GROMACS .gro file of C-alpha atoms in nm:
model
  194
    1LYS     CA    1 -22.172   3.938  -8.699
    2ARG     CA    2 -21.870   4.002  -8.477
    3ILE     CA    3 -21.775   4.348  -8.367
    4LYS     CA    4 -21.403   4.415  -8.356
    5LEU     CA    5 -21.308   4.585  -8.031
    6ALA     CA    6 -20.999   4.800  -8.000
    7MET     CA    7 -20.773   4.752  -7.703
    8ILE     CA    8 -20.913   4.963  -7.422
    9SER     CA    9 -20.722   5.041  -7.106
   10ARG     CA   10 -20.881   4.951  -6.774
   11GLU     CA   11 -20.905   5.324  -6.690
   12ASN     CA   12 -21.092   5.399  -7.013
   13LEU     CA   13 -21.321   5.098  -6.980
   14ASN     CA   14 -21.412   5.192  -6.624
   15SER     CA   15 -21.461   5.560  -6.705
   16PHE     CA   16 -21.673   5.475  -7.008
   17LEU     CA   17 -21.896   5.241  -6.808
   18LEU     CA   18 -21.930   5.492  -6.522
   19LEU     CA   19 -21.930   5.827  -6.704
   20GLY     CA   20 -22.014   5.744  -7.066
   21TYR     CA   21 -21.684   5.867  -7.210
   22PHE     CA   22 -21.312   5.797  -7.189
   23LEU     CA   23 -21.116   6.006  -6.940
   24ASN     CA   24 -20.794   5.928  -7.127
   25TYR     CA   25 -20.922   6.010  -7.475
   26PRO     CA   26 -20.647   6.071  -7.733
   27LYS     CA   27 -20.846   6.338  -7.918
   28ASN     CA   28 -20.914   6.549  -7.609
   29LYS     CA   29 -20.860   6.912  -7.681
   30ILE     CA   30 -20.784   7.155  -7.406
   31LEU     CA   31 -21.006   7.450  -7.471
   32PRO     CA   32 -20.866   7.782  -7.362
   33ILE     CA   33 -21.053   7.935  -7.074
   34PRO     CA   34 -21.207   8.257  -7.201
   35GLN     CA   35 -21.042   8.552  -7.043
   36THR     CA   36 -21.301   8.794  -6.918
   37ASN     CA   37 -21.200   9.140  -6.821
   38THR     CA   38 -21.383   9.142  -6.490
   39GLU     CA   39 -21.298   9.507  -6.439
   40LEU     CA   40 -21.536   9.584  -6.726
   41PHE     CA   41 -21.824   9.456  -6.512
   42TYR     CA   42 -21.714   9.597  -6.179
   43GLY     CA   43 -22.004   9.777  -6.021
   44PHE     CA   44 -22.270   9.609  -6.239
   45ASN     CA   45 -22.568   9.488  -6.044
   46GLU     CA   46 -22.731   9.151  -6.112
   47GLU     CA   47 -22.993   9.297  -6.346
   48GLU     CA   48 -22.726   9.469  -6.558
   49LEU     CA   49 -22.520   9.148  -6.579
   50ILE     CA   50 -22.825   8.948  -6.688
   51HIS     CA   51 -22.908   9.210  -6.950
   52TYR     CA   52 -22.552   9.204  -7.086
   53GLY     CA   53 -22.538   8.821  -7.096
   54SER     CA   54 -22.879   8.804  -7.265
   55LYS     CA   55 -22.764   9.052  -7.528
   56ILE     CA   56 -22.460   8.837  -7.611
   57LEU     CA   57 -22.674   8.522  -7.635
   58ILE     CA   58 -22.932   8.691  -7.861
   59GLU     CA   59 -22.649   8.814  -8.087
   60ALA     CA   60 -22.508   8.460  -8.113
   61VAL     CA   61 -22.848   8.318  -8.213
   62SER     CA   62 -22.903   8.606  -8.455
   63GLU     CA   63 -22.575   8.530  -8.634
   64ASN     CA   64 -22.680   8.166  -8.686
   65PHE     CA   65 -23.055   8.205  -8.737
   66ARG     CA   66 -23.201   8.097  -9.071
   67ASN     CA   67 -23.529   8.258  -9.176
   68ASP     CA   68 -23.590   7.999  -9.445
   69SER     CA   69 -23.574   7.699  -9.213
   70MET     CA   70 -23.776   7.517  -8.954
   71HIS     CA   71 -23.592   7.479  -8.623
   72LEU     CA   72 -23.544   7.172  -8.404
   73VAL     CA   73 -23.449   7.196  -8.035
   74PRO     CA   74 -23.386   6.902  -7.802
   75LEU     CA   75 -23.546   7.039  -7.488
   76SER     CA   76 -23.448   6.918  -7.144
   77GLY     CA   77 -23.508   7.054  -6.798
   78GLY     CA   78 -23.180   7.244  -6.816
   79TYR     CA   79 -23.124   7.614  -6.864
   80ASP     CA   80 -22.920   7.582  -7.185
   81SER     CA   81 -23.195   7.437  -7.402
   82ARG     CA   82 -23.455   7.668  -7.248
   83ALA     CA   83 -23.237   7.972  -7.325
   84ILE     CA   84 -23.198   7.859  -7.687
   85LEU     CA   85 -23.574   7.813  -7.721
   86ALA     CA   86 -23.639   8.157  -7.569
   87CYS     CA   87 -23.394   8.317  -7.811
   88LEU     CA   88 -23.548   8.142  -8.111
   89LEU     CA   89 -23.889   8.273  -8.008
   90GLU     CA   90 -23.743   8.623  -8.043
   91PHE     CA   91 -23.682   8.554  -8.413
   92THR     CA   92 -23.969   8.333  -8.526
   93HIS     CA   93 -24.318   8.210  -8.444
   94PRO     CA   94 -24.374   7.898  -8.233
   95GLU     CA   95 -24.511   7.708  -8.534
   96ASN     CA   96 -24.163   7.728  -8.694
   97ILE     CA   97 -24.004   7.545  -8.400
   98GLN     CA   98 -24.023   7.177  -8.315
   99THR     CA   99 -23.892   7.050  -7.982
  100PHE     CA  100 -23.837   6.701  -7.858
  101THR     CA  101 -23.777   6.558  -7.514
  102TYR     CA  102 -23.640   6.220  -7.433
  103GLY     CA  103 -23.582   6.013  -7.125
  104VAL     CA  104 -23.805   5.836  -6.878
  105PRO     CA  105 -24.156   5.970  -6.808
  106GLY     CA  106 -24.159   6.135  -6.466
  107SER     CA  107 -23.796   6.248  -6.483
  108PHE     CA  108 -23.723   6.621  -6.475
  109ASP     CA  109 -23.570   6.640  -6.824
  110TYR     CA  110 -23.867   6.459  -6.977
  111GLU     CA  111 -24.145   6.642  -6.792
  112ILE     CA  112 -23.999   6.994  -6.773
  113GLY     CA  113 -23.924   6.995  -7.146
  114LYS     CA  114 -24.279   6.884  -7.228
  115ARG     CA  115 -24.431   7.146  -7.002
  116ILE     CA  116 -24.219   7.432  -7.137
  117SER     CA  117 -24.310   7.339  -7.495
  118ARG     CA  118 -24.677   7.341  -7.406
  119GLU     CA  119 -24.647   7.674  -7.220
  120VAL     CA  120 -24.481   7.857  -7.512
  121GLY     CA  121 -24.694   7.691  -7.779
  122VAL     CA  122 -24.436   7.492  -7.975
  123ASN     CA  123 -24.496   7.140  -8.101
  124ASN     CA  124 -24.311   6.877  -7.901
  125PHE     CA  125 -24.269   6.506  -7.934
  126GLU     CA  126 -24.152   6.277  -7.659
  127ILE     CA  127 -23.923   5.979  -7.687
  128ASN     CA  128 -23.975   5.740  -7.400
  129LEU     CA  129 -23.643   5.561  -7.363
  130GLN     CA  130 -23.814   5.283  -7.166
  131LEU     CA  131 -23.985   5.188  -7.494
  132GLN     CA  132 -23.677   5.248  -7.710
  133ARG     CA  133 -23.552   4.938  -7.889
  134PHE     CA  134 -23.176   4.938  -7.871
  135SER     CA  135 -22.973   4.735  -8.115
  136THR     CA  136 -22.598   4.697  -8.134
  137GLU     CA  137 -22.601   4.868  -8.474
  138MET     CA  138 -22.805   5.164  -8.348
  139LEU     CA  139 -22.577   5.205  -8.045
  140ILE     CA  140 -22.269   5.202  -8.268
  141ARG     CA  141 -22.421   5.462  -8.503
  142THR     CA  142 -22.517   5.681  -8.206
  143SER     CA  143 -22.173   5.647  -8.056
  144LYS     CA  144 -22.006   5.742  -8.384
  145ARG     CA  145 -22.218   6.059  -8.406
  146PHE     CA  146 -22.047   6.174  -8.086
  147ASP     CA  147 -21.700   6.045  -8.174
  148ASN     CA  148 -21.757   5.753  -7.934
  149GLN     CA  149 -21.787   5.984  -7.634
  150THR     CA  150 -22.147   5.943  -7.518
  151PHE     CA  151 -22.384   5.767  -7.283
  152LEU     CA  152 -22.509   5.488  -7.506
  153PHE     CA  153 -22.841   5.414  -7.343
  154TYR     CA  154 -22.937   5.777  -7.280
  155HIS     CA  155 -22.984   5.898  -7.638
  156PRO     CA  156 -23.276   5.832  -7.868
  157ASP     CA  157 -23.229   5.675  -8.209
  158TYR     CA  158 -23.103   5.975  -8.406
  159ASP     CA  159 -23.181   5.800  -8.734
  160ILE     CA  160 -23.552   5.839  -8.650
  161ILE     CA  161 -23.503   6.209  -8.571
  162GLN     CA  162 -23.299   6.253  -8.890
  163SER     CA  163 -23.569   6.087  -9.101
  164ARG     CA  164 -23.843   6.308  -8.951
  165TYR     CA  165 -23.656   6.638  -8.919
  166GLY     CA  166 -23.347   6.612  -9.138
  167ASP     CA  167 -23.419   6.940  -9.313
  168TYR     CA  168 -23.466   7.135  -8.987
  169TYR     CA  169 -23.193   7.357  -8.845
  170PHE     CA  170 -23.078   7.179  -8.530
  171TRP     CA  171 -23.005   7.384  -8.214
  172SER     CA  172 -22.846   7.224  -7.911
  173GLY     CA  173 -22.734   7.350  -7.572
  174PHE     CA  174 -22.396   7.333  -7.405
  175LEU     CA  175 -22.317   7.074  -7.140
  176GLY     CA  176 -22.167   7.317  -6.897
  177GLY     CA  177 -22.182   7.086  -6.598
  178GLU     CA  178 -21.981   6.813  -6.763
  179SER     CA  179 -21.715   7.048  -6.894
  180ALA     CA  180 -21.685   7.204  -6.550
  181GLY     CA  181 -21.620   6.867  -6.386
  182SER     CA  182 -21.963   6.762  -6.258
  183HIS     CA  183 -21.857   6.401  -6.323
  184TYR     CA  184 -21.603   6.419  -6.039
  185GLN     CA  185 -21.734   6.283  -5.715
  186ILE     CA  186 -21.655   6.481  -5.403
  187TRP     CA  187 -21.692   6.271  -5.093
  188GLU     CA  188 -21.830   6.433  -4.780
  189ASN     CA  189 -21.502   6.422  -4.587
  190GLU     CA  190 -21.316   6.580  -4.879
  191ARG     CA  191 -21.582   6.849  -4.910
  192THR     CA  192 -21.535   6.955  -4.550
  193SER     CA  193 -21.158   6.978  -4.596
  194LEU     CA  194 -21.200   7.222  -4.883
   0.00000   0.00000   0.00000
């Protein structure tokens, strides 16, 4: 079976192979930068800022929380997924939450996620990507789930997750690093000139 490939520019091919997505993607949307009235927070200490931010996050989860559903959280070593899990635990018992971690055993995302699940008492399953069987069809399905903007060999087979937990409410964190430009390399000599 032959796969028909669209014409891809050299820039997009290189960025996809290096970063996992196209830098020159025709569907890119420029998201407006939220305008925060910093004067509102002038004089707040760190504890007050954390309290205010936590309140906003809890309100966001509250608006989307479903009492009649089980909840599924992909849990990494990052703060986003941990914050979502902590918020969910404010609204439901650990037995109503299922987490999963994926990656390579020994890596931070794989191990930290497992440990946090164990510490808070939620069920977790691990997907060892070293044992994952990748097929062209599975990679294409995975890529389509993310509008062809994803690291292909970093994600588990979502069909397996869908078959196990398709009726769960799925919660996922925000990739703040990527949207803030963490994919740009800053060489040492350029860093010193900044």
